[in-house]
Coordinates of C-alpha atoms in Angstrom, one line a residue:
M1 CA 121.1 70.5 111.9
S2 CA 117.9 69.5 110.4
S3 CA 119.3 68.6 106.9
P4 CA 122.7 67.5 105.5
I5 CA 124.1 69.8 103.0
S6 CA 123.6 67.0 100.1
R7 CA 125.7 69.6 97.2
K8 CA 129.4 69.9 97.5
W9 CA 130.3 73.9 97.0
E10 CA 134.0 74.8 96.3
H11 CA 133.9 78.5 96.8
A12 CA 131.0 80.4 98.2
V13 CA 130.5 83.9 98.9
V14 CA 128.3 85.3 101.8
T15 CA 127.6 89.1 101.8
G16 CA 126.8 89.8 105.3
G17 CA 128.4 87.0 106.7
A18 CA 129.5 88.9 109.9
G19 CA 125.7 88.9 110.6
F20 CA 124.0 86.6 113.0
V21 CA 122.7 84.3 110.6
G22 CA 125.5 85.0 107.6
S23 CA 128.2 83.9 110.4
H24 CA 126.3 80.8 111.0
L25 CA 126.4 79.9 107.6
C26 CA 130.0 80.9 107.1
K27 CA 130.8 78.3 109.8
A28 CA 128.3 75.8 108.4
L29 CA 129.7 76.1 104.7
L30 CA 133.5 75.8 106.1
D31 CA 132.6 72.6 108.1
A32 CA 131.3 70.8 104.9
G33 CA 134.7 71.7 103.0
A34 CA 133.9 74.9 101.0
A35 CA 136.1 77.9 100.7
V36 CA 134.4 81.0 101.8
T37 CA 134.7 84.6 101.5
C38 CA 132.6 86.3 103.6
V39 CA 131.8 90.2 102.4
D40 CA 130.4 92.5 105.1
D41 CA 130.7 96.4 105.8
L42 CA 130.7 95.5 109.5
S43 CA 127.5 98.4 109.9
T44 CA 125.6 96.0 111.6
G45 CA 127.7 92.7 111.7
R46 CA 130.1 92.0 114.2
P47 CA 133.9 91.1 113.8
E48 CA 133.3 89.0 116.9
N49 CA 130.9 86.9 115.1
V50 CA 133.6 85.4 112.5
A51 CA 136.6 86.0 114.6
P52 CA 136.8 82.3 115.1
L53 CA 136.8 81.4 111.5
L54 CA 139.8 83.8 110.5
D55 CA 142.5 81.2 111.3
R56 CA 140.5 78.5 109.3
P57 CA 141.7 77.5 105.9
G58 CA 139.9 79.0 103.1
F59 CA 137.9 81.5 105.0
T60 CA 138.4 85.4 103.8
L61 CA 136.9 88.4 105.2
V62 CA 136.5 91.1 103.1
Q63 CA 135.3 94.5 104.4
A64 CA 133.1 96.4 101.6
N65 CA 129.7 97.8 101.1
V66 CA 128.1 95.5 98.5
A67 CA 126.0 98.4 97.6
Q68 CA 129.1 100.2 96.0
E69 CA 131.2 97.2 95.5
L70 CA 131.8 93.4 95.6
P71 CA 135.1 92.7 95.4
V72 CA 135.9 89.2 94.9
R73 CA 138.8 87.7 93.4
R74 CA 138.0 84.2 93.0
R75 CA 135.0 83.0 91.1
P76 CA 132.6 81.7 93.5
D77 CA 129.7 78.7 92.7
L78 CA 127.6 79.9 95.4
V79 CA 126.5 83.6 96.3
L80 CA 124.3 83.7 99.6
H81 CA 123.3 87.5 99.5
F82 CA 122.4 88.1 103.7
A83 CA 123.5 91.7 103.6
S84 CA 121.0 94.0 105.2
P85 CA 120.1 95.5 108.6
A86 CA 117.5 93.1 109.8
S87 CA 116.3 94.3 113.1
P88 CA 113.9 97.2 114.0
A89 CA 116.7 99.0 115.9
D90 CA 119.3 98.8 112.8
Y91 CA 117.1 99.5 109.5
L92 CA 114.9 102.4 111.6
R93 CA 118.9 103.7 112.4
L94 CA 119.9 103.2 108.4
P95 CA 116.9 103.3 106.6
L96 CA 118.6 104.6 103.2
H97 CA 121.2 102.1 103.6
T98 CA 118.5 99.1 104.1
M99 CA 117.2 100.1 100.9
E100 CA 120.5 100.6 99.0
T101 CA 121.4 97.3 100.0
G102 CA 118.2 95.5 99.2
S103 CA 118.4 97.1 95.7
A104 CA 122.0 98.2 94.4
G105 CA 123.7 95.1 96.6
T106 CA 121.2 92.9 95.5
G107 CA 122.0 93.7 91.8
N108 CA 125.7 93.4 92.6
A109 CA 125.3 90.0 94.2
L110 CA 122.9 88.8 91.2
T111 CA 125.8 90.2 88.7
L112 CA 128.4 88.3 90.6
A113 CA 126.5 84.9 90.3
H114 CA 125.7 85.4 86.8
E115 CA 128.8 86.0 85.8
S116 CA 130.3 83.2 87.6
E117 CA 127.7 80.8 86.6
A118 CA 126.9 80.4 90.4
R119 CA 123.6 79.4 92.2
F120 CA 122.5 82.7 94.0
V121 CA 120.2 82.9 97.2
L122 CA 118.5 85.5 98.4
A123 CA 117.5 85.8 101.9
S124 CA 114.2 87.5 101.9
T125 CA 111.9 87.7 105.0
S126 CA 108.4 87.1 106.6
E127 CA 108.2 90.8 106.7
V128 CA 107.1 90.9 102.7
Y129 CA 103.9 89.3 104.5
G130 CA 103.4 92.6 106.4
D131 CA 100.6 92.5 108.8
P132 CA 99.0 89.4 107.3
Q133 CA 95.6 88.5 107.0
Q134 CA 95.8 84.9 106.2
N135 CA 97.4 82.9 108.9
P136 CA 99.7 80.5 108.5
Q137 CA 101.5 82.5 105.5
D138 CA 102.3 80.5 102.5
E139 CA 104.3 81.4 99.3
R140 CA 101.3 82.0 97.3
Y141 CA 100.1 84.8 99.8
W142 CA 101.1 88.6 98.4
G143 CA 101.1 90.1 102.0
N144 CA 99.7 93.0 103.5
V145 CA 102.7 95.9 103.6
N146 CA 102.1 99.7 104.3
P147 CA 104.7 101.0 101.8
V148 CA 105.0 104.3 103.8
G149 CA 105.2 103.4 107.2
P150 CA 108.1 102.9 109.5
R151 CA 109.0 99.2 108.8
S152 CA 108.4 99.9 104.9
V153 CA 112.4 100.8 104.4
Y154 CA 113.1 97.0 105.4
D155 CA 109.9 95.5 104.0
E156 CA 109.9 96.9 100.4
A157 CA 113.8 96.7 100.2
K158 CA 113.3 92.8 100.4
R159 CA 110.0 92.7 98.4
F160 CA 112.1 95.0 95.4
G161 CA 115.2 92.6 96.1
E162 CA 112.3 89.2 95.4
A163 CA 111.2 91.0 92.2
L164 CA 115.1 91.9 90.8
T165 CA 116.1 88.5 91.5
T166 CA 112.9 87.2 90.0
A167 CA 113.7 89.3 86.8
H168 CA 117.4 88.4 86.6
A169 CA 116.4 84.9 86.4
E170 CA 113.8 85.4 83.7
T171 CA 116.1 87.7 81.8
Y172 CA 119.6 86.2 82.2
G173 CA 118.6 82.9 83.2
T174 CA 120.5 83.0 86.3
D175 CA 120.5 80.2 88.7
T176 CA 118.6 82.0 91.5
C177 CA 116.6 81.1 94.8
I178 CA 114.4 83.1 97.3
V179 CA 114.2 81.9 100.8
R180 CA 111.8 83.9 103.1
L181 CA 113.2 83.5 106.6
F182 CA 110.9 83.7 109.7
N183 CA 112.2 84.6 113.2
T184 CA 115.4 83.3 113.8
Y185 CA 117.5 83.1 117.1
G186 CA 120.3 81.4 118.7
P187 CA 123.8 82.4 120.0
G188 CA 125.5 85.4 118.3
M189 CA 122.5 87.7 118.6
R190 CA 123.2 91.0 120.0
G191 CA 121.4 91.9 123.3
H192 CA 120.3 95.3 122.4
D193 CA 119.4 94.6 118.7
G194 CA 115.6 95.1 119.5
R195 CA 114.5 91.9 118.5
A196 CA 112.2 89.8 120.9
V197 CA 114.5 86.8 121.8
P198 CA 117.6 88.9 122.9
T199 CA 116.1 91.6 124.3
F200 CA 114.0 89.1 126.8
V201 CA 117.0 87.0 127.6
R202 CA 119.2 90.1 128.2
Q203 CA 116.5 91.5 130.4
A204 CA 115.9 88.4 132.7
L205 CA 119.3 87.4 133.1
A206 CA 119.8 91.2 134.6
G207 CA 116.6 90.9 136.6
E208 CA 115.2 93.7 134.6
P209 CA 111.3 93.6 133.8
L210 CA 110.8 92.0 130.4
T211 CA 109.3 94.6 128.1
V212 CA 106.2 93.2 126.3
T213 CA 104.4 95.2 123.6
G214 CA 101.1 95.9 123.6
D215 CA 99.0 93.1 125.1
G216 CA 101.3 90.3 124.2
R217 CA 98.7 88.6 122.5
Q218 CA 100.9 89.2 118.9
T219 CA 102.5 86.0 117.5
R220 CA 105.5 84.6 116.1
S221 CA 107.2 81.7 115.0
L222 CA 110.5 81.1 116.3
C223 CA 113.2 79.2 114.2
Y224 CA 116.7 78.3 116.0
V225 CA 119.5 79.0 113.8
D226 CA 121.0 75.8 113.1
D227 CA 117.6 75.1 111.8
T228 CA 117.3 77.8 109.6
V229 CA 120.9 77.4 108.1
A230 CA 120.1 73.7 107.4
G231 CA 117.1 75.2 105.6
I232 CA 119.0 77.8 103.9
L233 CA 121.7 75.1 102.5
A234 CA 118.9 72.6 101.5
A235 CA 117.4 75.3 99.3
A236 CA 120.7 76.3 97.6
A237 CA 121.6 72.5 97.0
H238 CA 117.9 71.9 95.5
G239 CA 117.3 73.5 91.8
L240 CA 113.9 75.4 93.4
R241 CA 113.8 78.9 92.5
G242 CA 111.0 79.7 95.3
P243 CA 110.3 82.0 97.3
V244 CA 110.2 79.2 99.8
N245 CA 109.3 79.7 103.7
I246 CA 112.2 78.7 106.0
G247 CA 110.7 78.8 109.7
N248 CA 109.3 77.4 112.4
P249 CA 105.2 76.5 112.1
S250 CA 105.1 76.6 116.1
E251 CA 103.2 80.0 116.8
I252 CA 103.9 81.6 120.5
S253 CA 102.6 84.8 121.7
M254 CA 105.2 87.5 122.9
L255 CA 103.6 87.2 126.5
A256 CA 103.9 83.4 126.5
L257 CA 107.5 83.6 125.1
A258 CA 108.7 86.3 127.6
R259 CA 107.4 84.1 130.5
L260 CA 109.1 81.1 128.8
V261 CA 112.5 83.0 129.0
V262 CA 112.0 84.1 132.8
A263 CA 111.2 80.5 133.6
L264 CA 114.3 78.8 131.9
A265 CA 116.5 81.8 132.7
G266 CA 115.7 81.0 136.5
S267 CA 114.7 84.9 136.9
S268 CA 112.7 86.6 138.9
S269 CA 111.9 89.2 136.3
E270 CA 108.4 90.6 136.0
V271 CA 106.8 91.5 132.6
R272 CA 106.2 95.2 131.7
Y273 CA 103.8 96.4 129.2
I274 CA 105.0 99.2 126.8
E275 CA 103.6 100.4 123.6
R276 CA 103.4 98.7 120.5
P277 CA 105.2 99.7 117.6
V278 CA 103.5 101.2 114.4
D279 CA 102.4 98.5 112.1
D280 CA 103.6 95.2 114.3
P281 CA 102.4 92.4 112.7
A282 CA 99.5 90.8 114.8
V283 CA 100.4 87.2 113.5
R284 CA 103.6 85.5 112.4
C285 CA 103.5 81.8 111.4
P286 CA 105.0 79.9 108.4
D287 CA 103.5 77.4 106.2
I288 CA 106.3 75.0 105.5
T289 CA 104.6 72.4 103.1
L290 CA 106.8 73.5 100.1
A291 CA 110.3 73.2 102.1
R292 CA 108.7 69.8 103.6
D293 CA 107.9 68.3 100.2
K294 CA 110.6 69.9 97.8
L295 CA 113.7 70.0 100.2
G296 CA 112.6 67.4 102.8
W297 CA 113.4 70.0 105.5
E298 CA 111.7 70.7 108.7
P299 CA 112.8 72.2 112.0
R300 CA 113.8 70.0 114.7
V301 CA 115.0 72.2 117.5
G302 CA 112.1 72.8 119.9
A303 CA 111.7 76.3 121.6
E304 CA 112.7 75.1 125.2
E305 CA 115.7 73.5 123.6
G306 CA 116.5 76.4 121.6
L307 CA 116.0 79.1 124.2
R308 CA 118.1 77.2 126.7
R309 CA 121.0 77.2 124.3
T310 CA 120.7 80.8 123.8
I311 CA 120.3 81.4 127.4
D312 CA 123.5 79.3 128.3
W313 CA 125.3 81.4 125.3
F314 CA 124.3 85.0 126.6
R315 CA 125.2 83.9 130.4
A316 CA 128.5 82.6 129.0
E317 CA 129.2 86.2 127.2
A318 CA 127.9 88.2 130.1
A319 CA 130.7 86.1 132.6
R320 CA 133.2 87.0 130.1
G321 CA 132.3 90.7 130.4

């Protein structure tokens, strides 16, 4: 990982802990000696993600919809609110659930943190910047978001979550932090979740054409999951309220990414161009000056190494059937 956990937590609650990033967070916290309660309704999270943790001392899995209830018996000193459909395939399929999780779910998680006098971390997203007119994006940029477009259910749920978190801190003095996560990838992703990296890897390993949207010149910044988790935990350990960008400032076009995956996978797949989604951002790249200066954090895993690890994991999963 890029940065050590510099604060000792006794009991952490991770909502959405059976999701991709959430499950990696659960493992990192357990490894650091914390007890962890994972709360997930498994609407998009996978039991397989936390299956290796079930027998570990201190780990508890609670299946619940955080927008309706947050049944946690033991008082936490850290609440990480990561519950939400996060891929386009998921939030377009579950639009109301996405918005309820970002609103009522965030409120319930904030209440738990406040009543427990716990540190609260909201998983926000680079999608709050929309289709940005500033590149790279720093935390002072307000964004360019279509509030009624197909992506709005996710974008606006996260923007509301940020506003609610800020209001809670101002009104009740809740110890809050907002982290804006940029595109994260790595082992544990679902091959059909609609995001670029798992889609390209799955297609390359199957010898299928890699489906690049538009002309492929749109860019993303890709952060390996170990680096993202280290940044989140560095923000949790710090008193920073945020928002703070957690992502990799190395920008790559979707066409270049597709070609890199093909090369690293040793695949003979070709590229096939398909229609670009509505409101698909043209650029995405974080300014991480704040994270570097305040948290001493920056990503360390480069794209080639991270993609090799991801491809190896997908290949092993395919071999296991």
